[in-house]
XYZ file of N, CA and C in Angstrom:
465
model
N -12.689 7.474 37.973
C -12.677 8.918 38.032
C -11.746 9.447 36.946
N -11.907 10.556 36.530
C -11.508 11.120 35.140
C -10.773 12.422 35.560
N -9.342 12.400 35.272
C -8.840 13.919 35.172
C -8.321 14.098 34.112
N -8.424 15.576 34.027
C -7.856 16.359 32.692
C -6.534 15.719 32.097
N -5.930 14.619 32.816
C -4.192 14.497 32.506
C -4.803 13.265 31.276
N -5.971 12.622 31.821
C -6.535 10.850 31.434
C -6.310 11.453 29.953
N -5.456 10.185 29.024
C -5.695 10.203 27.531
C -6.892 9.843 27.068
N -7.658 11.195 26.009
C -8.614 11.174 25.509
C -8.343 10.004 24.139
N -8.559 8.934 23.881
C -8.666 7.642 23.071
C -9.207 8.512 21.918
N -10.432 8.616 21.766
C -11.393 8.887 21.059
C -10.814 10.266 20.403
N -9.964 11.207 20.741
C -9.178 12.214 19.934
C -7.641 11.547 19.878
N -7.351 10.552 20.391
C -5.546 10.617 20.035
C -5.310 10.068 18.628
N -4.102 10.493 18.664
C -3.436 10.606 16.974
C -3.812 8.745 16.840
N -3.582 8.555 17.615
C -3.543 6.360 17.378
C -5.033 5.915 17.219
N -5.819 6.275 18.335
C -7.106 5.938 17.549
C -7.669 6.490 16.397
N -7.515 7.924 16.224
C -8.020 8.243 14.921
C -6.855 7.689 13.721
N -6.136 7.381 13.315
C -5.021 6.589 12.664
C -5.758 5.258 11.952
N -5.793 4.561 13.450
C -6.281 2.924 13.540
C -7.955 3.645 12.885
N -8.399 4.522 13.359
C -10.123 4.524 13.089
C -10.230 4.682 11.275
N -9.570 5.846 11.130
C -9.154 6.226 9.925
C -8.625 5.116 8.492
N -7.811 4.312 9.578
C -6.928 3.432 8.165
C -7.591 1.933 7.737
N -8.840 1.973 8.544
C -10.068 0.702 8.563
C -10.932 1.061 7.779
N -11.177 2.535 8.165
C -12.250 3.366 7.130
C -11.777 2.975 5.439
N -10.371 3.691 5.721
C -9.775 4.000 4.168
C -9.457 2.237 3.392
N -9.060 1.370 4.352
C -9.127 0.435 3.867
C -10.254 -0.446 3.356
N -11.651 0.139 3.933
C -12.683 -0.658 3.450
C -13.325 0.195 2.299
N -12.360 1.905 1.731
C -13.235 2.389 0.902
C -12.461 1.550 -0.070
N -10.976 1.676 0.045
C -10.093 1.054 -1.263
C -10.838 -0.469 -1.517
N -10.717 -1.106 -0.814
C -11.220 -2.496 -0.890
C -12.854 -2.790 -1.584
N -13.407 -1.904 -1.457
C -14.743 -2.186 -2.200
C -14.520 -1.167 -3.825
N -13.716 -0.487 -3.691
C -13.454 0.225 -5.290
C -12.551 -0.918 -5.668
N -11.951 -1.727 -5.636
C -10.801 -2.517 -5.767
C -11.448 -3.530 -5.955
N -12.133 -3.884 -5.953
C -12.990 -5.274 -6.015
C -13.680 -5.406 -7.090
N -14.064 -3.902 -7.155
C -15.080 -3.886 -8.432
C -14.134 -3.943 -9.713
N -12.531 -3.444 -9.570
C -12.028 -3.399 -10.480
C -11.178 -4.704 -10.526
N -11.708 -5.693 -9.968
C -11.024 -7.295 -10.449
C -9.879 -7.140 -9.359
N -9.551 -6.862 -8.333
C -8.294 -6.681 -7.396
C -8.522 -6.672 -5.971
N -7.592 -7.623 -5.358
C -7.539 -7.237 -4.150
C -6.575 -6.047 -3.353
N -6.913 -6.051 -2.865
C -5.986 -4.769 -1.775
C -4.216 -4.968 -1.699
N -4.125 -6.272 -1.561
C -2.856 -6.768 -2.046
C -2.106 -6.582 -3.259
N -3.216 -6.756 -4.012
C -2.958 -6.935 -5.424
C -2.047 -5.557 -5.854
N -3.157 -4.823 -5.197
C -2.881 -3.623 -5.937
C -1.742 -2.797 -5.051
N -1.232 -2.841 -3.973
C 0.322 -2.474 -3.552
C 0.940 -3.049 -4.224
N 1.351 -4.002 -4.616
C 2.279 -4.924 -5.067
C 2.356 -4.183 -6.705
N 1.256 -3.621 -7.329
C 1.002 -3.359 -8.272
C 1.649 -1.425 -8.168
N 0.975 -1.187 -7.223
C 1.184 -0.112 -7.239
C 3.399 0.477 -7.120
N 3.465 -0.685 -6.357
C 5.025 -0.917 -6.199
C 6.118 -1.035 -7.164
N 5.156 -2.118 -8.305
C 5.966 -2.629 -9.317
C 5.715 -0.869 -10.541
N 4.658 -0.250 -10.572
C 4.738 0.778 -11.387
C 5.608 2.065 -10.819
N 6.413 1.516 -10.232
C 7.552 2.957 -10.110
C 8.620 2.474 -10.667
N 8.490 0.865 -10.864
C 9.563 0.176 -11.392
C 10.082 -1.166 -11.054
N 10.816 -1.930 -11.961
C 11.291 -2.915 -11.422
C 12.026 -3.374 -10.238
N 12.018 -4.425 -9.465
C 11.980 -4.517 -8.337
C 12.047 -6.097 -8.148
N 12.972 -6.575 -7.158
C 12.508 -8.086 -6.719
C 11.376 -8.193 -5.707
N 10.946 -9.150 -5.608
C 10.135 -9.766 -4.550
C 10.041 -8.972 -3.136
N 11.347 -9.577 -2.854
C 11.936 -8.992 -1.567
C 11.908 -7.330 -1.302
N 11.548 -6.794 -2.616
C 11.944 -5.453 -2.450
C 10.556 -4.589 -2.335
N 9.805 -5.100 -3.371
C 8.203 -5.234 -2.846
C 7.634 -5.261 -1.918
N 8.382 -6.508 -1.302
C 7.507 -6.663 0.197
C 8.096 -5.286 1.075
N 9.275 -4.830 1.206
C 9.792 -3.908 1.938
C 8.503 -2.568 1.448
N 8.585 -2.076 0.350
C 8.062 -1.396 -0.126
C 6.429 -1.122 0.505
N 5.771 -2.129 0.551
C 4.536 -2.427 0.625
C 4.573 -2.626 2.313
N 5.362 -2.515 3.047
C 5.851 -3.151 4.371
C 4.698 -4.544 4.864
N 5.046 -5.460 4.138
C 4.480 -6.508 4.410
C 5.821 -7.917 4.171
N 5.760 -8.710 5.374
C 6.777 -9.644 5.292
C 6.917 -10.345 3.480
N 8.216 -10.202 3.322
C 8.500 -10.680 2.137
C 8.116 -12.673 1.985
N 7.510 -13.490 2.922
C 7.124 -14.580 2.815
C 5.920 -14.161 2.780
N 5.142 -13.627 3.033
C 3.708 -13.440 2.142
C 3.347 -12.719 0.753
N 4.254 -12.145 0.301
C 4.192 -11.482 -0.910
C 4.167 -12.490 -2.061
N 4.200 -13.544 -1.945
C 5.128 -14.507 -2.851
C 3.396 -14.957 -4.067
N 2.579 -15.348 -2.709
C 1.236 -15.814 -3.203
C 0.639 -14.276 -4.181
N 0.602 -13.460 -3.966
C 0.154 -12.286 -4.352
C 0.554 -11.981 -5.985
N 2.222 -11.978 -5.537
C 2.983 -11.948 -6.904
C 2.568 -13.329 -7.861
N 2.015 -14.052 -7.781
C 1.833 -15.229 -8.691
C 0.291 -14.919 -8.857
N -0.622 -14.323 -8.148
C -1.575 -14.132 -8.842
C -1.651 -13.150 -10.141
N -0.773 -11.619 -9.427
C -0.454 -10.931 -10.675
C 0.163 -11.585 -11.958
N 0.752 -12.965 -11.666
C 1.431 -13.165 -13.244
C 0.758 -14.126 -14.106
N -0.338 -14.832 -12.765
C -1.368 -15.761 -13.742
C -2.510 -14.645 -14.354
N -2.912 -13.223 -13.875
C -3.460 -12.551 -14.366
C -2.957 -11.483 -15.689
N -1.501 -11.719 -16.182
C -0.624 -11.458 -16.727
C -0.340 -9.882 -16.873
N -0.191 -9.837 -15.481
C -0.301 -8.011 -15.228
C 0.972 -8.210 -14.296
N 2.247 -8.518 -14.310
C 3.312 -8.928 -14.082
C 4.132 -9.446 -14.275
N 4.916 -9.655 -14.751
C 6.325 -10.196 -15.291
C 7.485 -10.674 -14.598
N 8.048 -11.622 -14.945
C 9.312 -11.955 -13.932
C 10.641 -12.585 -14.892
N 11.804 -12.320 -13.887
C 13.004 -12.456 -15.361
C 13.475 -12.580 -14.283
N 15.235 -13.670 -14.862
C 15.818 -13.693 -13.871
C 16.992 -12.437 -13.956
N 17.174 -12.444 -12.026
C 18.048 -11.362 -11.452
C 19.308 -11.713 -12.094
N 19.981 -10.447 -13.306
C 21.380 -11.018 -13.239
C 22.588 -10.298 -12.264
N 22.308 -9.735 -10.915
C 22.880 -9.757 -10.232
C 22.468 -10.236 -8.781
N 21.537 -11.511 -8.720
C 21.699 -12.235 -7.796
C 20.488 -13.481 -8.523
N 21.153 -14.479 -8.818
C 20.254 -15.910 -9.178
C 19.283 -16.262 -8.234
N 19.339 -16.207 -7.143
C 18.543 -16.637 -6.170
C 16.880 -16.049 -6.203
N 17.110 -14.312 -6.930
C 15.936 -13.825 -7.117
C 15.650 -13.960 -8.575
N 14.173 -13.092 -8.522
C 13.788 -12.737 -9.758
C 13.191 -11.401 -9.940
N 13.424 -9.941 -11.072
C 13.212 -9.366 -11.093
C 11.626 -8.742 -11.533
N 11.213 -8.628 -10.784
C 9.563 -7.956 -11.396
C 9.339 -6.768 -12.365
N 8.169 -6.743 -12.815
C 8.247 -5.625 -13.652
C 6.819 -5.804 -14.452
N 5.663 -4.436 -14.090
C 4.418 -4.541 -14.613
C 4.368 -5.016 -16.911
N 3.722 -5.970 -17.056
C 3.595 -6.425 -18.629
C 2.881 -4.981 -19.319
N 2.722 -4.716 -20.448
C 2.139 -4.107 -21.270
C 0.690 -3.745 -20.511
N -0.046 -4.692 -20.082
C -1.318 -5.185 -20.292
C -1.529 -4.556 -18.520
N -0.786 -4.962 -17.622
C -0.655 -4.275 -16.591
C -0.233 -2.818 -16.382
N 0.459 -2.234 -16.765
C 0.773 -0.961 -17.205
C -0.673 -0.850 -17.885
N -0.723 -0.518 -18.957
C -2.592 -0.330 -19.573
C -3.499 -0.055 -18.121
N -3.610 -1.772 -17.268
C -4.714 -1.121 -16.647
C -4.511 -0.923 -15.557
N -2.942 -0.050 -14.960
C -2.772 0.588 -14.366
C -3.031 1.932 -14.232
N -2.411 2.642 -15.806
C -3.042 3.871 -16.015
C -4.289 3.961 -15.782
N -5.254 3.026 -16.584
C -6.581 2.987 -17.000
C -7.708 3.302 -15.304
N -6.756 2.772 -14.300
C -7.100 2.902 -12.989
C -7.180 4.312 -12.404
N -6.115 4.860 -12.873
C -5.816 6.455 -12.198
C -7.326 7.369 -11.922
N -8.084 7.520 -13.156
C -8.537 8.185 -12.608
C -10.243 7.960 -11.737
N -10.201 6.895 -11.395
C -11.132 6.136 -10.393
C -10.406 6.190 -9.154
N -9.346 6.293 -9.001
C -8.437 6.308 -7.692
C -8.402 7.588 -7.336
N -7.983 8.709 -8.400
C -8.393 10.040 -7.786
C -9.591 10.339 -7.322
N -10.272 9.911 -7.828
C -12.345 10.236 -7.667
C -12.380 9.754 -6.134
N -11.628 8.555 -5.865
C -11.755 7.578 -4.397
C -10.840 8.768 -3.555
N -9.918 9.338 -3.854
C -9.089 9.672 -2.944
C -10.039 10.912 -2.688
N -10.400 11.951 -4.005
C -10.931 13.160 -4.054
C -12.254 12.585 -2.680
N -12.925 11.951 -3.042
C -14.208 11.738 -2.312
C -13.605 11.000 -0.614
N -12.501 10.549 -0.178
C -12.277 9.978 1.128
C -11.975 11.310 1.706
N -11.016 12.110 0.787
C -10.815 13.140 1.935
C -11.328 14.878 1.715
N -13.052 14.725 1.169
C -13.585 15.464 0.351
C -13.275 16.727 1.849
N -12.743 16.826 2.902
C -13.300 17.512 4.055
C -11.990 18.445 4.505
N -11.052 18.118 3.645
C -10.013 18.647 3.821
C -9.602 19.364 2.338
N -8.996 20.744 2.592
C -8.232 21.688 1.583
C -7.284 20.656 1.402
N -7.024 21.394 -0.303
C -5.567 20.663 -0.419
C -4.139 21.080 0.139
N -4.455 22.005 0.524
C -3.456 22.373 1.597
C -3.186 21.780 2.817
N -4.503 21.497 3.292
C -4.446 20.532 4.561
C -4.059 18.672 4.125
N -4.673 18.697 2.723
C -4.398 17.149 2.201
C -2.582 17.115 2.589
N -2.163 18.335 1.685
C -0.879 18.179 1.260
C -0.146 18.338 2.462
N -0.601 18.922 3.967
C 0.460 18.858 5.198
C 0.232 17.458 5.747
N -0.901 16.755 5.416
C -1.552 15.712 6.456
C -0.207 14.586 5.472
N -0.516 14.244 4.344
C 0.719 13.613 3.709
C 1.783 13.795 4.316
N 2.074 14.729 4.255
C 3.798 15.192 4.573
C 4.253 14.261 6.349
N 2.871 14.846 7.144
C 2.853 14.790 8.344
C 2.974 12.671 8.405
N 2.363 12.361 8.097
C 1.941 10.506 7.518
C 3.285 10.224 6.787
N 3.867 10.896 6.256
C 4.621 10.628 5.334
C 6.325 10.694 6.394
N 6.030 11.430 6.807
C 7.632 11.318 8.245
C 7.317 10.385 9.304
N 5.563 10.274 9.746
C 5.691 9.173 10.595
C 5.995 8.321 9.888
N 5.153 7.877 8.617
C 5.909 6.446 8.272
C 7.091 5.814 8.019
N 7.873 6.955 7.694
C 9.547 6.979 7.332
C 10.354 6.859 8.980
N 9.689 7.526 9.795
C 10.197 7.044 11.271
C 9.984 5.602 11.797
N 9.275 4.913 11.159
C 8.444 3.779 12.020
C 9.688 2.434 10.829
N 9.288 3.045 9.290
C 9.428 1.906 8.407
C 10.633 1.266 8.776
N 11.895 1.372 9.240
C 13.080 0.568 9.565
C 12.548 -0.433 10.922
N 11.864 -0.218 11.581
C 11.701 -0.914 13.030
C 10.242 -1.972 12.227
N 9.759 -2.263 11.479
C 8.512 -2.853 11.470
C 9.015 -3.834 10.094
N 10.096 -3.482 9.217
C 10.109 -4.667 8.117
C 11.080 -5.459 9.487
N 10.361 -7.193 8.819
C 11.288 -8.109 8.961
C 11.218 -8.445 10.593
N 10.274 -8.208 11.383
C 9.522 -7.702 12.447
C 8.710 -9.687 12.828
N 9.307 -10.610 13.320
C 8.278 -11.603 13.188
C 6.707 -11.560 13.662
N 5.852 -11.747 12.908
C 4.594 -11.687 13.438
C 4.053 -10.541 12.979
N 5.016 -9.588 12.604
C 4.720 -8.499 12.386
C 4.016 -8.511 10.697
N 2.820 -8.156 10.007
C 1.990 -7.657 8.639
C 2.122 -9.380 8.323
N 1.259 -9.957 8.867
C 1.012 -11.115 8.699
C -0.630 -11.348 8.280
């Protein structure tokens, strides 16, 4: 039996979220494919173009455990769209940083990514784009301290 109090699934913020971020992940993932990249690839990528960064700092970034980032980052450098040097303020790491050639077809990406973004959320003003961000953008900043480093957790 059903009363007005019962959580509607099918409208709450969590299923449409989870419904939503499967959607968006299978549009990125088939534009991403075509452009030689996996979904991985390209956080890690997208991470390293705000700037240099270790490993460890990546994975935070990307919120995915920093022991899986490791395979990812070595594909970017056998594809030579990544760079690595050592940390001179901690030996243990190494500092990242997109090559020439990565930068190139990073830019070169932009505007296929707008076309993907323009066309995922063709249904919304940019006014509504720009609160729905904001709104995504404080949950995720509420959540991101409790979920890095999380065992089991973006595995």
């Amino acid at each position: 039996m059903s009363t007005s109090s019962d959580v509607k699934y099918r409208q709450g913020a969590s299923f449409l979220l989870a419904t939503l971020g499967r959607r968006a992940e299978r549009a990125w993932a088939t534009h991403l494919t075509g452009q030689g990249i996996t979904t991985a690839q390209f956080t890690a990528m997208a991470a390293l173009a705000e700037g240099e960064r270790t490993q460890a700092q990546v994975a935070t970034a990307i919120a995915v455990d920093p022991r899986n980032v490791g395979a990812t980052i070595r594909k970017l450098i056998e594809a030579r769209w990544v760079q690595a040097r050592p940390n001179p303020a901690d030996a243990r790491s190494r500092l990242l940083s997109l090559t020439p050639e990565g930068r190139q077809w990073w830019n070169d990406l932009q505007p296929g990514l707008r076309q993907g973004r323009n066309a995922f959320f063709h249904a919304l003003t940019p006014d509504e784009l720009t609160a729905l961000e904001a709104l995504l953008g404080k949950l995720d900043a509420s959540h991101a301290a409790d979920s890095i480093n999380v065992p089991g957790q973006y595995t």
